Every structure is written in C-alpha cells, then in structure tokens.
Coordinates of C-alpha atoms in Angstrom, one line a residue:
M1 CA 69.3 62.3 117.9
T2 CA 69.2 65.7 119.4
P3 CA 72.1 67.9 118.2
P4 CA 74.7 68.8 121.0
A5 CA 74.1 72.6 120.6
Q6 CA 70.3 72.1 121.0
R7 CA 70.8 69.8 124.1
I8 CA 73.0 72.4 125.7
E9 CA 70.5 75.2 124.9
E10 CA 67.6 73.2 126.3
G11 CA 69.6 72.2 129.4
V12 CA 70.3 75.9 130.1
E13 CA 66.7 76.9 129.7
R14 CA 65.5 74.2 132.1
G15 CA 68.2 75.0 134.6
A16 CA 69.5 71.4 134.3
P17 CA 73.1 70.6 135.0
F18 CA 75.6 71.0 132.1
P19 CA 75.4 67.8 130.0
G20 CA 79.1 67.6 129.4
F21 CA 81.5 68.5 126.6
V22 CA 80.8 66.9 123.2
A23 CA 83.3 64.7 121.5
R24 CA 85.5 66.4 118.8
G25 CA 84.2 69.8 119.9
V26 CA 86.1 72.9 118.7
A27 CA 88.6 73.8 121.4
T28 CA 89.4 77.4 122.5
T29 CA 93.0 78.0 123.6
L30 CA 93.8 80.5 126.3
P31 CA 97.3 81.5 127.5
A32 CA 98.4 79.9 130.7
Q33 CA 99.1 83.4 132.1
F34 CA 95.3 84.0 132.1
F35 CA 94.8 81.4 134.8
A36 CA 98.1 81.9 136.7
E37 CA 98.4 85.7 136.7
L38 CA 95.2 87.4 135.3
L39 CA 92.4 85.4 136.8
P40 CA 93.4 86.1 140.5
L41 CA 93.3 89.8 139.7
I42 CA 89.8 90.0 138.3
D43 CA 87.4 90.8 141.1
D44 CA 84.3 91.7 139.0
E45 CA 82.0 89.0 137.8
A46 CA 80.8 90.8 134.7
E47 CA 84.4 91.7 133.7
L48 CA 85.5 88.0 134.0
R49 CA 82.6 86.8 131.9
V50 CA 83.2 89.5 129.2
T51 CA 86.9 88.9 129.2
L52 CA 86.5 85.2 128.7
Y53 CA 83.9 85.5 126.0
A54 CA 85.9 88.3 124.2
L55 CA 89.0 86.1 124.1
Y56 CA 86.9 83.2 122.8
A57 CA 85.4 85.5 120.1
I58 CA 88.8 86.9 119.1
G59 CA 90.3 83.4 118.9
R60 CA 87.7 82.2 116.5
R61 CA 88.3 85.0 114.0
K62 CA 90.0 84.0 110.7
G63 CA 92.9 85.7 108.9
T64 CA 95.7 88.0 110.1
L65 CA 93.5 90.5 111.9
R66 CA 92.3 88.8 115.2
A67 CA 89.8 91.3 116.6
V68 CA 86.1 91.6 117.3
R69 CA 83.7 94.5 117.3
V70 CA 82.0 95.5 120.5
S71 CA 78.7 95.5 118.5
Q72 CA 79.4 91.9 117.6
L73 CA 79.9 91.0 121.2
A74 CA 76.7 92.8 122.1
S75 CA 74.8 90.6 119.6
E76 CA 76.2 87.3 120.9
E77 CA 73.3 85.5 122.6
P78 CA 75.5 83.3 124.9
L79 CA 77.3 86.4 126.2
R80 CA 74.0 88.2 126.8
R81 CA 72.7 85.2 128.8
A82 CA 76.0 85.2 130.7
L83 CA 75.5 88.8 131.7
A84 CA 71.8 88.5 132.6
G85 CA 72.6 88.0 136.3
C86 CA 75.3 90.6 136.6
G87 CA 74.1 93.8 135.0
G88 CA 72.6 92.6 131.7
D89 CA 73.4 94.3 128.4
A90 CA 74.4 97.5 130.2
A91 CA 77.4 95.7 131.8
L92 CA 79.1 95.0 128.5
T93 CA 80.8 98.4 127.9
P94 CA 81.9 99.0 131.5
S95 CA 83.3 95.5 131.6
I96 CA 85.4 96.0 128.5
E97 CA 86.7 99.3 129.9
R98 CA 87.7 97.5 133.1
A99 CA 89.4 94.7 131.0
V100 CA 91.3 97.4 129.1
A101 CA 92.4 99.2 132.3
R102 CA 93.5 95.8 133.7
G103 CA 95.5 95.1 130.5
S104 CA 93.8 91.9 129.3
L105 CA 92.1 93.6 126.2
L106 CA 93.1 96.4 123.8
T107 CA 90.7 98.6 121.9
L108 CA 90.7 100.7 118.8
D109 CA 88.0 103.2 118.0
L110 CA 86.3 103.1 114.6
E111 CA 84.8 106.0 112.6
D112 CA 81.4 104.5 112.7
G113 CA 81.3 104.7 116.5
D114 CA 82.1 101.1 117.1
T115 CA 85.2 99.7 118.7
L116 CA 87.6 96.8 117.9
C117 CA 88.8 94.6 120.7
F118 CA 92.1 92.8 120.6
M119 CA 93.8 90.4 123.0
N120 CA 96.7 92.1 124.7
S121 CA 99.3 89.9 123.2
A122 CA 102.3 90.6 121.0
A123 CA 100.2 89.9 117.9
G124 CA 97.3 92.0 119.2
R125 CA 99.5 95.0 120.0
R126 CA 101.2 94.8 116.7
N127 CA 98.0 94.5 114.7
R128 CA 96.4 97.4 116.6
E129 CA 99.4 99.6 116.0
R130 CA 99.6 98.7 112.3
L131 CA 95.9 99.4 111.8
R132 CA 96.2 102.7 113.6
S133 CA 99.3 103.7 111.6
G134 CA 97.8 102.6 108.2
A135 CA 100.5 100.0 107.7
L136 CA 97.8 97.3 107.8
K137 CA 94.8 97.7 105.6
P138 CA 91.6 97.4 107.5
P139 CA 88.9 94.9 106.4
P140 CA 86.2 96.2 103.9
G141 CA 83.8 98.6 105.6
V142 CA 86.1 99.3 108.5
S143 CA 87.6 102.8 109.0
I144 CA 89.9 103.6 111.9
A145 CA 89.1 106.8 113.8
A146 CA 91.9 109.2 114.6
P147 CA 93.3 108.9 118.1
R148 CA 91.2 111.0 120.5
E149 CA 94.1 113.3 121.3
Q150 CA 94.5 114.1 117.6
R151 CA 90.9 114.6 116.6
G152 CA 90.4 118.1 115.3
A153 CA 94.2 118.5 114.9
I154 CA 96.4 118.2 111.9
E155 CA 97.3 114.5 111.7
V156 CA 101.0 113.7 111.3
D157 CA 102.4 110.6 109.7
A158 CA 102.5 107.8 112.3
P159 CA 106.0 106.5 113.1
A160 CA 105.0 102.9 112.6
R161 CA 103.8 103.6 109.1
V162 CA 106.9 105.6 108.2
Y163 CA 109.1 102.8 109.6
E164 CA 107.5 100.3 107.3
Q165 CA 107.7 102.7 104.3
E166 CA 111.3 103.8 104.9
I167 CA 113.1 101.1 107.0
G168 CA 111.5 97.7 106.8
A169 CA 108.9 95.4 108.3
L170 CA 107.7 95.9 111.8
T171 CA 108.6 93.3 114.3
P172 CA 107.4 93.0 117.9
E173 CA 110.8 94.4 119.1
I174 CA 110.6 97.4 116.8
T175 CA 107.0 98.0 117.8
D176 CA 108.0 98.1 121.4
A177 CA 110.9 100.4 120.6
L178 CA 108.7 102.8 118.8
D179 CA 106.2 102.8 121.7
A180 CA 109.0 103.6 124.1
A181 CA 110.3 106.3 121.7
A182 CA 106.8 107.9 121.5
E183 CA 106.8 108.3 125.3
R184 CA 110.1 110.2 125.2
W185 CA 110.1 112.2 121.9
P186 CA 107.4 113.9 119.8
A187 CA 106.0 111.9 116.9
D188 CA 107.2 114.3 114.3
W189 CA 110.8 113.9 115.6
I190 CA 110.6 110.2 115.2
V191 CA 109.2 110.5 111.7
R192 CA 112.0 112.9 110.7
A193 CA 114.7 110.7 112.2
L194 CA 113.4 107.6 110.3
R195 CA 113.4 109.5 107.0
L196 CA 116.9 110.8 107.7
A197 CA 118.0 107.3 108.3
A198 CA 116.5 106.2 105.0
R199 CA 118.1 109.2 103.2
H200 CA 121.5 108.3 104.6
N201 CA 120.9 104.7 103.6
V202 CA 121.3 103.4 107.1
R203 CA 118.0 101.6 107.5
R204 CA 118.2 100.6 111.1
W205 CA 116.3 101.7 114.2
A206 CA 119.5 102.1 116.2
Y207 CA 120.6 104.8 113.7
A208 CA 117.3 106.7 113.9
E209 CA 117.4 106.5 117.7
S210 CA 120.9 108.0 117.8
I211 CA 119.6 110.9 115.8
L212 CA 116.8 111.4 118.3
R213 CA 119.3 111.3 121.2
R214 CA 121.4 114.0 119.5
W215 CA 118.4 116.2 118.9
E216 CA 117.4 115.8 122.5
A217 CA 120.9 117.0 123.6
E218 CA 121.6 119.6 120.9
G219 CA 118.3 120.7 119.6
V220 CA 116.7 120.3 116.2
G221 CA 117.4 122.8 113.4
E222 CA 115.1 123.6 110.5
E223 CA 116.8 121.0 108.4
G224 CA 117.0 118.3 111.0
G225 CA 119.8 119.6 113.2
T226 CA 123.4 118.4 113.2
A227 CA 122.4 114.9 112.2
D228 CA 121.2 116.2 108.9
A229 CA 124.3 118.3 108.3
E230 CA 126.6 115.4 109.0
P231 CA 125.1 112.3 107.3
G232 CA 127.7 109.8 108.6
A233 CA 128.2 111.1 112.1
D234 CA 125.5 109.1 113.9
H235 CA 126.4 105.9 112.0
A236 CA 130.1 106.3 112.9
R237 CA 129.2 106.9 116.6
A238 CA 127.0 103.9 116.6
E239 CA 129.8 101.8 115.1
R240 CA 132.2 103.0 117.9
R241 CA 129.7 102.1 120.6
D242 CA 131.1 99.7 123.2
H243 CA 129.4 96.3 122.9
G244 CA 131.1 94.7 125.9
P245 CA 132.3 91.1 125.7
Y246 CA 130.8 90.8 122.2
E247 CA 132.8 93.6 120.7
R248 CA 135.3 91.3 118.9
V249 CA 132.6 89.1 117.5
I250 CA 130.7 92.1 116.2
R251 CA 133.9 93.6 114.6
R252 CA 134.8 90.2 112.9
S253 CA 131.2 90.0 111.4

C-alpha cells in the first residue's frame, strides 16, 4: 500500500486533485482570530502562504521555546513548492517582513545572521523578550544578537532580566507593563528602579513604577533621587492610593 505522504507527493507532481486528509493525521491548531481577524487583512499571496507555513512550523516545535529559524523555513520543501508560483525562494524574506509589520509574526536576530520567528501570541512575546533579555537560556548553538539600536553601544542590563533577578518570575502582565514602561522611560531608569525596589524589600512592579513616576516629576539624582533617600516613601504613597470600591476589601486583607 502506498504511504499517504507518497500519495500526496505524487498527486502534487501529476497535478491531480488533492486525495484527501488521511485518518489519524497530525492536526495543526490555529487561533480562531487568524480566520476571523487576520485572514481578511492579508492581501499578498506569498505572505499568506508563508504565514500559514510558519505558524505550522512553529506549532510543531517541542519544548518551551516555540520558534523556527528563517533558514529552516527556507529549507522546507513544501514551503518552497508553495512559493514557486508567487515569487519563489526570493519571496520568503519579504513575506516574513510583511507578516511582522502586520503583527502576525515576531522575529529576533541571531548573531550568526539568521533570524528566529515566533507567533505573535502571549507565549511568543514572552519567550522573545526572555531570550532577548537573557532570562531564558537559548538552545545550544544559538546566540542572540544585540538589538540593532544597541549594536556598537555599551549594552545595559535589560529590564526583563533584572526583574527576574531582583523581583520575581515574569508573567504576561508584567511583560506588557515593562514594554509600556520602556516606551515612557529610559531602560537604565527602569533597571535602577527595580533594584531600588529589591533593596527596599518591596518586590512589586507597582513600587518600582512609583519610583519611576517620581523621577519623571522630580528628576533623578546620582544616588537615585528622592526615592533612594526615602526608602519607605513610595511604598507608603502606594499604600495610600485610592482603590475605589475595593478599598475596604484591600485594607482588610
């Protein structure tokens, strides 16, 4: 009996109709958002084919790190055949760039010139940030390149790495909070605020954020500004914050 994979391959080569899905075949799961929100936005055939195949390739990866190298995608024969009629091998990189710009994929540059691709999901965003910060050890043989804007400059400790070292485990909510903070304050401010929070034994992002807000309003001195001179001030201010209808519940707990 001819193996299913061989039947499909022969059918493709002859131009015959697809012979149908095999029983007990391995399934690939895609988020419903792909079909409801993303698919109607993709107007480039090569981008659609690359996005679908990249999500399939990422999904079949084992372990915590769900990502695939661009070089691995380039060597996948089914993807090469899929792109044969819409730009060929040369369409791969531009299609990935379009998918990144659209928000369906994330990428991370490697020192060897290759690129890792992630699904733009909570897990993908978290793993990319943890790899970039050094909080997650990359697989053997993989070295993460410095961000393009930092190449040739003195690298500072990444806030995500310092958070895990000084405060606790990264969660999707904390990752989003650090991303938002990075858009508002310099990375070295965030690192200093996290280390001050640890020094004051108030290991909470809310405390570090209150320090950043004070520095933004009052300036930062050589020793960390007023927050460093008054170890309990930010914590006390945070405790006095109005929590609305939940105030009494919070105070009782």
